[in-house]
XYZ file of C-alpha atoms in Angstrom:
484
model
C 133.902 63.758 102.383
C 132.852 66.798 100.472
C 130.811 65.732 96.703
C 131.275 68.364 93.327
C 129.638 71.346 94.092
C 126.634 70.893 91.899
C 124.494 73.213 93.982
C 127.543 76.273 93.578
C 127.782 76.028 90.323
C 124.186 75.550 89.282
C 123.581 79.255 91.567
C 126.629 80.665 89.232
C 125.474 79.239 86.202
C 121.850 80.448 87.068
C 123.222 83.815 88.075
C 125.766 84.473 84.837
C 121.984 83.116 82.999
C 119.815 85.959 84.347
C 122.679 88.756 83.650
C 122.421 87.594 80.101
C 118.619 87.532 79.780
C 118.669 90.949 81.707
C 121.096 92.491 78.917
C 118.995 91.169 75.943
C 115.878 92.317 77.657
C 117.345 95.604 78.395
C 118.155 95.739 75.063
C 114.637 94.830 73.247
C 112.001 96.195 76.300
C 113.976 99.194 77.622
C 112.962 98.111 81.318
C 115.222 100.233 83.018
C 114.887 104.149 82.626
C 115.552 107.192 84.007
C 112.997 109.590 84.985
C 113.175 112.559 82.721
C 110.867 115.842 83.565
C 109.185 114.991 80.327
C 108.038 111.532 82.166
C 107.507 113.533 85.393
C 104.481 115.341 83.649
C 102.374 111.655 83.034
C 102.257 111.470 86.644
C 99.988 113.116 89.376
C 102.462 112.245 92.451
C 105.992 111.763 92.842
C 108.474 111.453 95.856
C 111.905 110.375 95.823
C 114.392 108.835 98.585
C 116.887 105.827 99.610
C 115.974 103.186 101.358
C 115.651 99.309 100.806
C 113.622 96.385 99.737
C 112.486 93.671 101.286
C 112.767 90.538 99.594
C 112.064 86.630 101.156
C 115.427 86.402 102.910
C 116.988 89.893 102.554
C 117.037 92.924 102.116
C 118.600 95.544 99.136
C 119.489 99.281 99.662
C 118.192 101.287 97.023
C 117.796 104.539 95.455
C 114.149 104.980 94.805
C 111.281 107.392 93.242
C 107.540 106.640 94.102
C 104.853 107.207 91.142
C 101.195 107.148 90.867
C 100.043 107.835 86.909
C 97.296 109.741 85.725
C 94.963 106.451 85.473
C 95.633 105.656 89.334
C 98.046 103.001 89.201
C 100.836 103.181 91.611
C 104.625 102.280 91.087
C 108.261 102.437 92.067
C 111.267 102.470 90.526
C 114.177 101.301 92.193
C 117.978 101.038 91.835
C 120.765 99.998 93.686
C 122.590 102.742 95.781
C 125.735 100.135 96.809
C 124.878 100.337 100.591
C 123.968 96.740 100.287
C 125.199 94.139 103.208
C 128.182 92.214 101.913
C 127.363 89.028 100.242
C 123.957 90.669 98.884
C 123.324 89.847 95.130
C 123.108 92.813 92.700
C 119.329 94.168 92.493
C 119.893 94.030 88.817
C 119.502 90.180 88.938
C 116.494 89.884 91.503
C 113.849 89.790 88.837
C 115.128 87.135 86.831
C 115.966 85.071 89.281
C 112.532 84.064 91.188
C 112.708 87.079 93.745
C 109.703 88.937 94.342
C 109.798 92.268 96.280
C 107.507 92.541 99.248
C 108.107 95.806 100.632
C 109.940 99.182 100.389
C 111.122 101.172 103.713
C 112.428 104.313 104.121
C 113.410 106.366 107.030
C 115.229 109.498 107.496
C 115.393 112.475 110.160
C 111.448 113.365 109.601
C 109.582 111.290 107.730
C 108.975 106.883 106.976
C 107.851 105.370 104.133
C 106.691 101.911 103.629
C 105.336 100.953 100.357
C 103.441 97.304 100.054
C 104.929 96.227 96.674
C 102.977 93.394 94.086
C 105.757 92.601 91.413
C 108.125 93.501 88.364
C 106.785 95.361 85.275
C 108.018 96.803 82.138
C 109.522 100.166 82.524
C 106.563 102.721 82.240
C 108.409 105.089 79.803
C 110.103 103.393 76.672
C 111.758 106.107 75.558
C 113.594 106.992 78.345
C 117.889 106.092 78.589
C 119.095 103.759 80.733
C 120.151 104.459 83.977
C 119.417 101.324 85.850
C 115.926 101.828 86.914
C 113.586 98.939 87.418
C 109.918 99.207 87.924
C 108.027 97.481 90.226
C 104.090 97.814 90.625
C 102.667 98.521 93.988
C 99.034 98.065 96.088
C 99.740 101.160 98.639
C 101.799 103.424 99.695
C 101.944 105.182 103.485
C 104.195 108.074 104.107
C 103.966 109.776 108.057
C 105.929 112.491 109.620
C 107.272 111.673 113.102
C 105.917 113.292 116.062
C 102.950 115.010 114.027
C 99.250 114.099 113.751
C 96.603 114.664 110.974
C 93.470 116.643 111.888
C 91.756 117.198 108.561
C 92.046 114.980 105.292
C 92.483 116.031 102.045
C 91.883 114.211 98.829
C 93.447 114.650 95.737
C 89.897 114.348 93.479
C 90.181 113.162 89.588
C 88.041 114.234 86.552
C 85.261 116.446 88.642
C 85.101 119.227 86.055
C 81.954 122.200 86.572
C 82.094 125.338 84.436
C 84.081 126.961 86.198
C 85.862 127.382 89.367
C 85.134 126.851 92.120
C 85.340 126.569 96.121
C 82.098 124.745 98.109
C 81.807 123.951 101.528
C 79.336 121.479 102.456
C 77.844 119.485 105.409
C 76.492 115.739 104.714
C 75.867 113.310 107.688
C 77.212 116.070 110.472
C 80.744 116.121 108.677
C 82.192 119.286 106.969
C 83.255 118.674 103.069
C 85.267 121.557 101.255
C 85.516 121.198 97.909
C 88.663 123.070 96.088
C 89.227 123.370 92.272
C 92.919 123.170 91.618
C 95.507 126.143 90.954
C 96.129 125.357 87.666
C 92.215 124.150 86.970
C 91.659 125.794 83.657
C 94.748 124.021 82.003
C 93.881 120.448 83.782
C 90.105 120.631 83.134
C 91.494 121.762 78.858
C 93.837 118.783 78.364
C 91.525 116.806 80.563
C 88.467 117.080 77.754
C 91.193 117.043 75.073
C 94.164 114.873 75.669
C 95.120 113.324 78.318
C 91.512 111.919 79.924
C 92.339 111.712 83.485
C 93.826 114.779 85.970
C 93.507 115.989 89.250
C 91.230 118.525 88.889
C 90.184 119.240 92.939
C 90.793 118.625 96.315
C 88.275 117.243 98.560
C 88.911 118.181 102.671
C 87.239 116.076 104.917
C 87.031 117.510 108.486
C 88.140 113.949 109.988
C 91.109 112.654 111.945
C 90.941 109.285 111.210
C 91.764 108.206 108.144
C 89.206 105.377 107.385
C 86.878 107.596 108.327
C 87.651 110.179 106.346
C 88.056 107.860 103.818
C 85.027 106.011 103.716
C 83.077 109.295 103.439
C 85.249 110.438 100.327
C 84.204 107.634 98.689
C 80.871 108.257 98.915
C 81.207 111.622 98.012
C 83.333 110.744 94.490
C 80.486 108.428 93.670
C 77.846 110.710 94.326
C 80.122 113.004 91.728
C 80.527 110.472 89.569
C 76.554 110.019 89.057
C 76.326 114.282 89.183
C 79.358 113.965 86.252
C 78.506 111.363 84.322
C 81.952 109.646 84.352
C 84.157 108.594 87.383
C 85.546 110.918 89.551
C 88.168 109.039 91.841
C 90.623 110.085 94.924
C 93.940 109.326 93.674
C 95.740 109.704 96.928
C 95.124 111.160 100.383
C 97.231 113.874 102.552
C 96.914 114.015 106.298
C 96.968 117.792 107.322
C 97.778 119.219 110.740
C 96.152 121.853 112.927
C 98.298 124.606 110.672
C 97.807 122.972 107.789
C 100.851 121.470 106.966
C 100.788 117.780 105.413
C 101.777 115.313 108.337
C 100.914 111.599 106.347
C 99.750 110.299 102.836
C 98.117 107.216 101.420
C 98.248 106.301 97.952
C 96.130 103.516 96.530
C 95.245 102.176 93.342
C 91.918 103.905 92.921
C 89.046 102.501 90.881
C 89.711 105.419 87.731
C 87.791 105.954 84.461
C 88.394 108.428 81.975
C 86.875 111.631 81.592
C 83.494 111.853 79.670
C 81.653 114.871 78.904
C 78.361 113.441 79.898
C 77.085 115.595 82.240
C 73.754 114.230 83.937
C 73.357 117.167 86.994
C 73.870 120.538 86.261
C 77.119 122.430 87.941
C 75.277 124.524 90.436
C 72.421 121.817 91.424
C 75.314 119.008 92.107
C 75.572 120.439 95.415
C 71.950 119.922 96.485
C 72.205 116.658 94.491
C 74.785 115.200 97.356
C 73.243 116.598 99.687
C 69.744 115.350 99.014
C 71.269 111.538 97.675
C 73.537 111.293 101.072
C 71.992 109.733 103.119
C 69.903 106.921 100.999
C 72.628 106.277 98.951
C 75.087 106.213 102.424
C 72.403 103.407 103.813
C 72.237 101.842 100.128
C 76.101 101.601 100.247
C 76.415 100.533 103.768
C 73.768 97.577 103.280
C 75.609 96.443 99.905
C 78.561 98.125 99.222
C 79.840 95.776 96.228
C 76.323 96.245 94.634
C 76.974 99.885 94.606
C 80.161 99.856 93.249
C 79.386 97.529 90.850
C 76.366 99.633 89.591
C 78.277 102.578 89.710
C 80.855 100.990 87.214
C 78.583 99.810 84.948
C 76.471 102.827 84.526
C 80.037 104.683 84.047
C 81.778 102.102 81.674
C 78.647 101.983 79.389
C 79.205 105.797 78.736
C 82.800 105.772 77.883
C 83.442 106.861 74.315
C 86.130 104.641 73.491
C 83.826 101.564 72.603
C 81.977 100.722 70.203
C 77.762 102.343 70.235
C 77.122 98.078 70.223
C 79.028 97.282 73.173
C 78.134 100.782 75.163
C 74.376 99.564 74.850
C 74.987 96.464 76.069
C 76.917 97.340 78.878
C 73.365 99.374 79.565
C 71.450 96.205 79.331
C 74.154 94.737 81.691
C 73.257 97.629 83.995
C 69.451 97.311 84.018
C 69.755 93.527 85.095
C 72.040 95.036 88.265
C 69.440 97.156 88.824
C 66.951 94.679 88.857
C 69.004 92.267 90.770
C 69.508 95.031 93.040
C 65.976 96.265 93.591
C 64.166 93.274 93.719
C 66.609 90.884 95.156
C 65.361 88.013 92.108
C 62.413 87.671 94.059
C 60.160 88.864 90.838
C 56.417 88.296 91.423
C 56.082 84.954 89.820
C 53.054 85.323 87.841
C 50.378 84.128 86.834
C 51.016 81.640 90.694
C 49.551 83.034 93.527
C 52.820 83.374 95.126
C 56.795 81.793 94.536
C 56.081 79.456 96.296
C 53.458 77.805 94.339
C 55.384 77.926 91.825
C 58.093 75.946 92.745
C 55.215 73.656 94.179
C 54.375 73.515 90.447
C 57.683 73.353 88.998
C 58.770 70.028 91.194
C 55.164 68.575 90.443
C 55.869 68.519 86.549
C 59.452 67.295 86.838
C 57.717 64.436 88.957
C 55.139 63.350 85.866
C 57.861 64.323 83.134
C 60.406 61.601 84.868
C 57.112 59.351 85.844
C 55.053 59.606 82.286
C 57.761 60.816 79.890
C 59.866 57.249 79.381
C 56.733 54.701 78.435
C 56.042 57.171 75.645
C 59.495 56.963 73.925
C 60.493 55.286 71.199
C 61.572 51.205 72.248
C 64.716 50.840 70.945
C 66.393 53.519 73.583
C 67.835 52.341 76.033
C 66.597 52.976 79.691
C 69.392 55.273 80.658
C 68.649 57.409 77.324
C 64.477 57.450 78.321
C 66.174 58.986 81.932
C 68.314 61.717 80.234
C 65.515 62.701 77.900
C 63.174 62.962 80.996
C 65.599 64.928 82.979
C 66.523 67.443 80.220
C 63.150 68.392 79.729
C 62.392 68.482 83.332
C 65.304 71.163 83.771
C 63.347 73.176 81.938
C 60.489 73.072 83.897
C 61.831 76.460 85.788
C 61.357 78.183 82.532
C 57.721 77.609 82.188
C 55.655 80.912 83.021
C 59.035 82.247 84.003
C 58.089 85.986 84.504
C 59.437 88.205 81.745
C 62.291 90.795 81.299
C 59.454 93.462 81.201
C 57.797 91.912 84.185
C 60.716 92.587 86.090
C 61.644 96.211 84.677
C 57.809 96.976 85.956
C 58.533 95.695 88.968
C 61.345 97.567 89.526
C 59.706 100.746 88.709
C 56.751 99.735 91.077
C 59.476 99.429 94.304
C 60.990 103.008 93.263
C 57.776 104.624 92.535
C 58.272 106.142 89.189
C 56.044 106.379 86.121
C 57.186 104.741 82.760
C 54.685 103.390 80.337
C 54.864 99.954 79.274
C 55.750 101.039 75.556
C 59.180 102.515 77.402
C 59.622 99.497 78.872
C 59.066 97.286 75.623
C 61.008 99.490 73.633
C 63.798 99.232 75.865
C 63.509 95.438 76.827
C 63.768 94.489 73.006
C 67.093 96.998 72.549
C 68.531 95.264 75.266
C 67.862 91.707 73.899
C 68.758 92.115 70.630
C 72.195 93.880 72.569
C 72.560 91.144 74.718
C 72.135 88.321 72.207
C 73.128 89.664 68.670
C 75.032 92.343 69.537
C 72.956 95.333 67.511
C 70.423 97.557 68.275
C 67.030 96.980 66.854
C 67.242 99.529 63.958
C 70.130 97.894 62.662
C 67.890 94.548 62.368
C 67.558 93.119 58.720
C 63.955 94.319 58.716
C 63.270 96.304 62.032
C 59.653 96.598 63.532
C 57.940 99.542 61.009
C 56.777 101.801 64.155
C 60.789 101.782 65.634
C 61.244 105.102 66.184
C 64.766 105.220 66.704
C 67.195 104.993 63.153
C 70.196 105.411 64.209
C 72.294 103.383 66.709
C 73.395 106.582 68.474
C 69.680 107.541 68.438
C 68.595 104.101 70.610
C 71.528 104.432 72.796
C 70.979 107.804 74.369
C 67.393 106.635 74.428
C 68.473 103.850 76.784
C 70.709 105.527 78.652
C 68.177 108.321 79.261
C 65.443 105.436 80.221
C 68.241 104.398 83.046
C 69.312 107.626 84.459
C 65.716 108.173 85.126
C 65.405 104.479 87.196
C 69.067 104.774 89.110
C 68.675 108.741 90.208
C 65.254 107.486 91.417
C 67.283 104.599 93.171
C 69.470 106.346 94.982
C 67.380 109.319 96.092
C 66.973 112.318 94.215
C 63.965 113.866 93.000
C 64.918 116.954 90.921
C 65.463 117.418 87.143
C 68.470 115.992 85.326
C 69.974 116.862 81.848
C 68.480 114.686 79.218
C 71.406 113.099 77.772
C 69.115 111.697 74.583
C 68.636 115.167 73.425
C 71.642 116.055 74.441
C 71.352 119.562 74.021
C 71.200 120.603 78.234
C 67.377 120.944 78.510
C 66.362 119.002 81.909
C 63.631 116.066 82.462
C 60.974 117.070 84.855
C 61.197 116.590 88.206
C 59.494 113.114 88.302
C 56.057 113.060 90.633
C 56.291 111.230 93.407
């Protein structure tokens, strides 16, 4: 005996539901677009094809076009070609009905495709008529030509931006690096400083067949740049290259980007010698704690953007001198005045013992017993705070392990900018009634100060020893080579 079809007619009723929402959302967000040459121009890749998408429990064919923007991030747009399986629902549908994509394949005659796909966005161009597009954000994408292999790797490099250009070959750990300003350089570097803030710019070759290996030793070599620059220099996507030179594969991520800043801290012609000297501490730095040098990487580069406020910018450097800290000294600060950490813990569990054992008889009577406890176990959580070795202590420290020279007025100058950052937001000149001898009156004036008090501690960090632009005068004349 068959029952009313509640389960057909709730998938109609859901299905006629999502065309609906799909037209009014069509109508106010624009999400489907075509892909004008006007659009074409945002992006720094772009490859088109047919293929399908995975879903759950099917699979759609579709017309497609692969996208990575000028910022990194990677996309597709889609749109259904009508070569479909009978029975298939209309891709139109899929994202308001609970389907998530999972992957896009494509093969024809030479080359596959497989993209690794996250979800459904807005459209990424507004303006744009409607053709039927939809947009769909993606982690990777891996293109390969059959019956080829890659010998050499080049990366597609953005923001690195020297005076002029320019074509530097390189060895650093045994491995050949050739380094290749772009065809159209002049124009990308101009509306790179003016308007749009990220662009290819170079091409880094990496004499490597493997592709994790190659890999792994661009990214050290864009975050060596991005220290030489001042700002992050990223590979946006990869290109296989065979023995003649022709390009056999590509990967495309979604690259850890910045925008460009004209902060230069290395000159153009001593960036060379700069990797080279930096390679291989920073390479054993990295390999040891890789997150630690990304992280202090992009904090050193998102405290010089110029699209925050001078506030915010100096506290992201007092963010960044904690990292070091952490870094360099692991937290294990000398825990002075105690002969050693470990007597002061000794010390620390010794007074939370008398606070909970003496405290309580002291109180007043009419609290109860569980209040006297509380009481004695608040104030015995602070017992780690007593003698607690200073912000200064620890900037000393640091300076100590890397063996440069800064006086302690430096390093109590720049310990009170970065408290007053960290807790009320302002630099110490803009304080109600700042310290008379502050000799910084401006806010820009105590930021490039800071910033020029880290570059000195992180170049030391990771290695080099020569002279640096002084980015507190900010007028190109170098700090000394610091003594060793």
């Amino acid at each position: 005996m068959y029952g009313f079809p509640f389960k057909h007619i709730a998938i109609k009723v859901r299905t006629v539901f999502a065309l609906v929402v799909r037209r009014i959302q069509r109508m106010i967000w624009g999400i489907n677009h075509t892909i004008h040459r006007e659009w074409l121009d945002r992006f720094v890749f772009h490859e088109s094809g047919q293929g399908v998408v995975e879903f759950e429990h099917m699979q759609i064919g579709v017309d497609w076009q692969l996208v990575q923007t000028r910022s990194g991030n990677l996309f597709v747009l889609v749109r259904g070609n009508g070569t479909t399986e009978l029975g298939q629902p209309d891709l139109q549908i899929m994202p308001f009905v609970g389907e998530s994509p999972k992957k896009l394949l494509a093969h024809d005659d030479r080359w596959s495709t497989r993209v690794t796909l996250r979800d459904w966005v807005r459209s990424a161009h507004p303006k744009a008529t409607d053709e039927g597009w939809l947009t769909i954000s993606a982690d990777n994408a891996e293109r390969a030509r059959k019956d080829a292999v890659a010998t050499t790797h080049r990366f597609a490099l953005t923001n690195l931006v020297l005076s002029e250009v320019f074509d530097v070959d390189q060895q650093c750990a045994g491995t050949r690096l050739s380094w290749r300003s772009v065809d159209d350089y002049e124009n990308a570097a101009a509306e790179l400083r003016t308007l749009h803030r990220h662009a290819i710019t170079a091409t880094l070759t990496i004499a490597k067949a493997d592709q994790a290996q190659a890999s792994a030793i661009a990214d050290i070599a864009c975050e060596l740049a991005s220290y030489s620059r001042g700002c992050r220099v990223s590979w946006a996507y990869v290109e296989g290259l065979d023995a003649e030179g022709s390009v056999v594969s590509l990967f495309i991520g979604n690259p850890i980007s910045g925008p460009y800043v004209p902060l230069v801290l290395i000159g153009a012609e001593a960036m060379w010698p700069f990797i080279e000297q930096t390679w291989q501490p920073y390479a054993r730095f990295r390999s040891e704690n890789r997150a630690s040098a990304r992280r202090l990487l992009g904090l050193l580069t998102n405290a010089t953007t110029d699209d925050d406020f001078t506030e915010l910018r100096g506290a992201k450097l007092g963010m960044t001198i904690d990292a070091v800290v952490t870094i360099v000294t692991g937290n294990k600060i000398d825990a002075l005045p105690f002969q050693s950490n470990a007597a002061r813990r000794e010390f620390v569990e010794r007074f939370r013992v008398f606070v909970a054992t003496e405290l309580p008889p002291l109180l007043k009577e009419d609290l109860t017993n569980d209040a006297k406890d509380a009481l004695a176990r608040a104030i015995g959580a602070k017992a780690g705070d007593i003698l607690r070795p200073t912000f200064r202590n620890a900037i000393k420290q640091v300076c100590q392990a890397i063996s440069i020279n800064v006086s302690d007025t430096e390093i109590k100058q720049f310990a009170h900018s970065r408290n007053q950052l960290i807790h009320e937001a302002r630099f110490v000149c803009q304080m109600d009634a700042p310290p008379e001898d502050w000799p910084f009156k401006t806010a820009a004036e105590e930021y490039f100060w800071m910033l020029r008090f880290l570059d000195r501690i992180v170049l030391r960090f990771i290695g080099y020893r020569g002279a640096f632009f002084d980015r507190f005068l900010r007028d190109h004349s170098e700090v000394p080579v610091e003594p060793e």
